[in-house]
Short mmCIF file of C-alpha atoms and ligand atoms in Angstrom, two decimals:
data_model
loop_
_atom_site.label_atom_id
_atom_site.label_comp_id
_atom_site.label_asym_id
_atom_site.label_seq_id
_atom_site.Cartn_x
_atom_site.Cartn_y
_atom_site.Cartn_z
CA UNK L 7 15.41 -25.28 24.22
CA UNK L 8 15.49 -21.92 26.03
CA UNK L 9 12.93 -21.16 28.69
CA UNK L 10 12.33 -17.42 29.09
CA UNK L 11 10.09 -15.66 31.63
CA UNK L 12 8.48 -12.46 30.32
CA UNK L 13 7.12 -10.08 32.96
CA UNK L 14 5.06 -7.15 31.72
CA UNK L 15 4.35 -4.28 34.11
CA UNK L 16 2.24 -1.17 33.81
CA UNK L 17 4.67 1.31 32.28
CA UNK L 18 3.90 2.87 28.95
CA UNK L 19 5.18 0.79 26.00
CA UNK L 20 3.28 -2.49 26.18
CA UNK L 21 4.00 -2.70 22.45
CA UNK L 22 7.61 -3.58 23.30
CA UNK L 23 6.43 -6.68 25.18
CA UNK L 24 4.01 -7.57 22.41
CA UNK L 25 6.69 -7.30 19.75
CA UNK L 26 9.16 -9.32 21.82
CA UNK L 27 6.60 -12.08 22.40
CA UNK L 28 5.97 -12.23 18.64
CA UNK L 29 9.69 -12.60 18.00
CA UNK L 30 10.12 -15.21 20.74
CA UNK L 31 7.13 -17.17 19.38
CA UNK L 32 8.78 -17.19 15.95
CA UNK L 33 12.18 -18.24 17.29
CA UNK L 34 12.86 -21.98 17.24
CA UNK L 35 13.32 -23.83 20.54
CA UNK L 36 12.15 -21.04 22.83
CA UNK L 37 9.50 -21.60 25.51
CA UNK L 38 7.91 -18.46 26.98
CA UNK L 39 6.29 -17.96 30.39
CA UNK L 40 4.22 -14.77 30.49
CA UNK L 41 2.97 -12.82 33.50
CA UNK L 42 1.31 -9.40 33.20
CA UNK L 43 0.37 -6.98 35.97
CA UNK L 44 -3.11 -5.46 36.14
CA UNK L 45 -1.75 -2.13 34.86
CA UNK L 46 0.07 -3.85 32.02
CA UNK L 47 -3.27 -5.26 30.90
CA UNK L 48 -4.84 -1.81 31.18
CA UNK L 49 -2.03 -0.24 29.16
CA UNK L 50 -2.33 -2.93 26.49
CA UNK L 51 -5.92 -1.80 26.08
CA UNK L 52 -5.02 1.92 26.16
CA UNK L 53 -1.99 1.80 23.88
CA UNK L 54 -2.58 -0.97 21.34
CA UNK L 55 -5.32 -2.56 19.26
CA UNK L 56 -4.28 -6.06 20.35
CA UNK L 57 -6.58 -7.93 22.73
CA UNK L 58 -5.29 -9.56 25.90
CA UNK L 59 -6.37 -12.92 24.49
CA UNK L 60 -4.24 -12.43 21.37
CA UNK L 61 -1.25 -11.27 23.40
CA UNK L 62 -1.50 -14.23 25.77
CA UNK L 63 -1.84 -16.60 22.81
CA UNK L 64 1.75 -15.68 21.84
CA UNK L 65 3.11 -17.26 25.02
CA UNK L 66 3.48 -20.96 25.80
CA UNK L 67 2.45 -20.53 29.44
CA UNK L 68 0.49 -17.68 31.05
CA UNK L 69 0.27 -16.94 34.78
CA UNK L 70 -1.82 -14.71 37.01
CA UNK L 71 0.31 -12.03 38.70
CA UNK L 72 -1.29 -12.92 42.05
CA UNK L 73 -0.37 -16.61 41.73
CA UNK L 74 2.66 -16.83 43.99
CA UNK L 75 2.43 -20.62 43.84
CA UNK L 76 3.18 -20.68 40.10
CA UNK L 77 6.13 -22.67 38.75
CA UNK L 78 8.17 -19.53 37.98
CA UNK L 79 7.93 -18.48 41.66
CA UNK L 80 10.40 -21.24 42.56
CA UNK L 81 14.11 -21.47 41.88
CA UNK L 82 13.73 -25.21 41.39
CA UNK L 83 11.87 -24.48 38.15
CA UNK L 84 14.75 -24.06 35.73
CA UNK L 85 14.75 -21.12 33.33
CA UNK L 86 17.28 -19.34 31.16
CA UNK L 87 16.30 -15.98 32.58
CA UNK L 88 13.68 -13.29 32.70
CA UNK L 89 12.91 -9.99 31.04
CA UNK L 90 10.70 -7.33 32.61
CA UNK L 91 9.36 -5.32 29.69
CA UNK L 92 8.36 -2.57 30.11
CA UNK L 93 9.40 -2.18 33.74
CA UNK L 94 7.51 0.47 35.70
CA UNK L 95 9.41 2.36 38.39
CA UNK L 96 7.20 0.65 40.97
CA UNK L 97 8.21 -2.79 39.72
CA UNK L 98 11.87 -1.73 39.45
CA UNK L 99 11.69 -0.56 43.07
CA UNK L 100 10.07 -3.82 44.20
CA UNK L 101 12.69 -5.93 42.40
CA UNK L 102 15.57 -3.80 43.74
CA UNK L 103 14.28 -4.36 47.27
CA UNK L 104 13.13 -8.01 46.93
CA UNK L 105 9.58 -6.91 47.77
CA UNK L 106 7.99 -10.00 46.29
CA UNK L 107 4.28 -9.36 46.65
CA UNK L 108 3.36 -10.39 43.11
CA UNK L 109 4.54 -13.03 40.64
CA UNK L 110 6.55 -10.62 38.44
CA UNK L 111 8.66 -9.41 41.37
CA UNK L 112 8.92 -12.88 42.93
CA UNK L 113 10.05 -14.41 39.62
CA UNK L 114 12.58 -11.60 39.19
CA UNK L 115 13.88 -12.18 42.72
CA UNK L 116 14.19 -15.90 41.97
CA UNK L 117 16.11 -15.03 38.79
CA UNK L 118 18.51 -12.90 40.84
CA UNK L 119 19.03 -15.40 43.67
CA UNK L 120 19.63 -18.22 41.21
CA UNK L 121 22.09 -15.95 39.36
CA UNK L 122 20.29 -16.25 36.05
CA UNK L 123 20.03 -13.59 33.38
CA UNK L 124 17.69 -10.73 34.32
CA UNK L 125 16.90 -8.02 31.80
CA UNK L 126 15.10 -4.86 32.85
CA UNK L 127 13.51 -2.55 30.28
CA UNK L 128 12.78 0.53 32.40
CA UNK L 129 10.30 3.08 31.02
CA UNK L 130 9.98 6.43 32.68
CA UNK L 131 11.10 9.94 31.90
CA UNK L 132 12.55 11.96 33.46
CA UNK L 133 14.27 9.49 35.76
CA UNK L 134 14.54 10.61 39.40
CA UNK L 135 17.53 9.83 41.61
CA UNK L 136 15.41 7.16 43.31
CA UNK L 137 14.74 5.48 39.95
CA UNK L 138 18.41 5.71 38.98
CA UNK L 139 19.58 4.34 42.34
CA UNK L 140 17.22 1.37 42.04
CA UNK L 141 18.42 0.67 38.50
CA UNK L 142 22.07 1.04 39.56
CA UNK L 143 21.48 -1.44 42.39
CA UNK L 144 20.06 -3.94 39.91
CA UNK L 145 22.87 -3.34 37.44
CA UNK L 146 25.47 -3.90 40.20
CA UNK L 147 24.06 -7.35 40.98
CA UNK L 148 24.29 -8.29 37.31
CA UNK L 149 20.92 -7.36 35.85
CA UNK L 150 21.15 -5.96 32.35
CA UNK L 151 19.38 -2.62 31.90
CA UNK L 152 18.13 -2.23 28.32
CA UNK L 153 15.88 0.84 28.14
CA UNK L 154 13.72 1.30 25.05
CA UNK L 155 15.93 4.06 23.68
CA UNK L 156 15.78 4.06 19.86
CA UNK L 157 18.79 4.04 17.54
CA UNK L 158 18.73 6.11 14.36
CA UNK L 159 21.87 4.86 12.59
CA UNK L 160 19.67 2.21 10.94
CA UNK L 161 17.28 4.83 9.47
CA UNK L 162 14.02 3.58 11.01
CA UNK L 163 10.97 4.46 8.91
CA UNK L 164 8.19 3.28 11.20
CA UNK L 165 7.48 2.75 14.88
CA UNK L 166 7.70 -0.97 14.13
CA UNK L 167 11.29 -0.47 12.97
CA UNK L 168 12.13 1.17 16.32
CA UNK L 169 10.42 -1.55 18.35
CA UNK L 170 11.97 -4.35 16.25
CA UNK L 171 15.41 -2.92 16.93
CA UNK L 172 14.76 -3.05 20.66
CA UNK L 173 13.52 -6.66 20.43
CA UNK L 174 16.77 -7.48 18.63
CA UNK L 175 18.74 -6.15 21.61
CA UNK L 176 16.75 -8.36 24.01
CA UNK L 177 17.09 -11.46 21.81
CA UNK L 178 20.82 -10.77 21.51
CA UNK L 179 21.11 -10.52 25.31
CA UNK L 180 19.50 -13.95 25.66
CA UNK L 181 21.78 -15.36 22.96
CA UNK L 182 18.88 -16.04 20.59
CA UNK L 183 20.07 -15.86 17.00
CA UNK L 184 18.01 -13.30 15.08
CA UNK L 185 17.95 -10.70 12.35
CA UNK L 186 14.82 -8.84 13.47
CA UNK L 187 16.55 -5.44 13.37
CA UNK L 188 19.05 -3.75 11.07
CA UNK L 189 22.56 -4.15 12.44
CA UNK L 190 25.31 -1.57 12.02
CA UNK L 191 27.81 -2.94 9.53
CA UNK L 192 30.25 -0.03 9.44
CA UNK L 193 30.04 3.25 7.57
CA UNK L 194 31.70 2.10 4.35
C1 FMN S 27 -1.33 5.05 30.76
C2 FMN S 27 -0.34 4.82 31.84
C3 FMN S 27 1.01 4.95 31.59
C4 FMN S 27 1.96 4.75 32.59
N1 FMN S 27 3.27 4.86 32.26
C5 FMN S 27 4.19 4.63 33.21
C6 FMN S 27 5.58 4.66 32.85
O1 FMN S 27 5.96 4.86 31.69
N2 FMN S 27 6.48 4.37 33.80
C7 FMN S 27 6.11 4.07 35.10
O2 FMN S 27 6.99 3.83 35.91
N3 FMN S 27 4.80 4.06 35.46
C8 FMN S 27 3.84 4.32 34.55
N4 FMN S 27 2.51 4.26 34.89
C9 FMN S 27 2.15 4.03 36.29
C10 FMN S 27 2.13 2.55 36.66
O3 FMN S 27 1.16 1.86 35.90
C11 FMN S 27 1.79 2.42 38.17
O4 FMN S 27 2.87 2.91 38.94
C12 FMN S 27 1.47 1.02 38.60
O5 FMN S 27 1.30 0.99 40.00
C13 FMN S 27 2.56 0.05 38.20
O6 FMN S 27 2.25 -1.22 38.73
P1 FMN S 27 2.96 -2.51 38.16
O7 FMN S 27 4.41 -2.22 38.11
O8 FMN S 27 2.60 -3.59 39.15
O9 FMN S 27 2.35 -2.77 36.82
C14 FMN S 27 1.54 4.44 33.90
C15 FMN S 27 0.18 4.30 34.17
C16 FMN S 27 -0.75 4.50 33.16
C17 FMN S 27 -2.20 4.33 33.48
#
């Protein structure tokens, strides 16, 4: 059984979190713990046709971002890691500076201090030097930075194909066996 924390912040691209939660729900022996910021919920409404209720139903446990007493706020609650998807530059900055004023950033800080796997899916463009420095700081302490940058070697036909491919990269990073995207098998 893998226990994965999914933090969703208010960057554009809530569909990446939605798709990942669908894949995690379909994967055997994976327990998900979901926390969404207020702006993530707003962007879900702005960018998708999925209701908050339906998104939350994909997770095994759902927390309020203001609930700093939640299980995932403590290092004694064992997890296999956390993904912040998409990660706004505000949330990236908070995590890079251990500014733990909400559950997403506190859970990320716990993931770092307990030396567990932390995956950041940053979404902003262009990236300023401040954004890049914060991401570099996180990368240097072992966080994996997996931006939602599409690949085209697999000839995606739909937006779903692009998003699936990104979910594959996240599942791969957590060591969850999957074939949700098309893998490169050589050019022969
Ligand atoms: C429609 C919409 C799209 C946004 N897209 C981004 C984005 O791609 N990247 C980003 O860093 N912030 C983006 N923002 C701004 C963040 O939502 C804002 O900085 C917010 O304070 C982030 O808070 P959170 O990280 O706690 O969710 C967007 C806001 C809106 C309303």
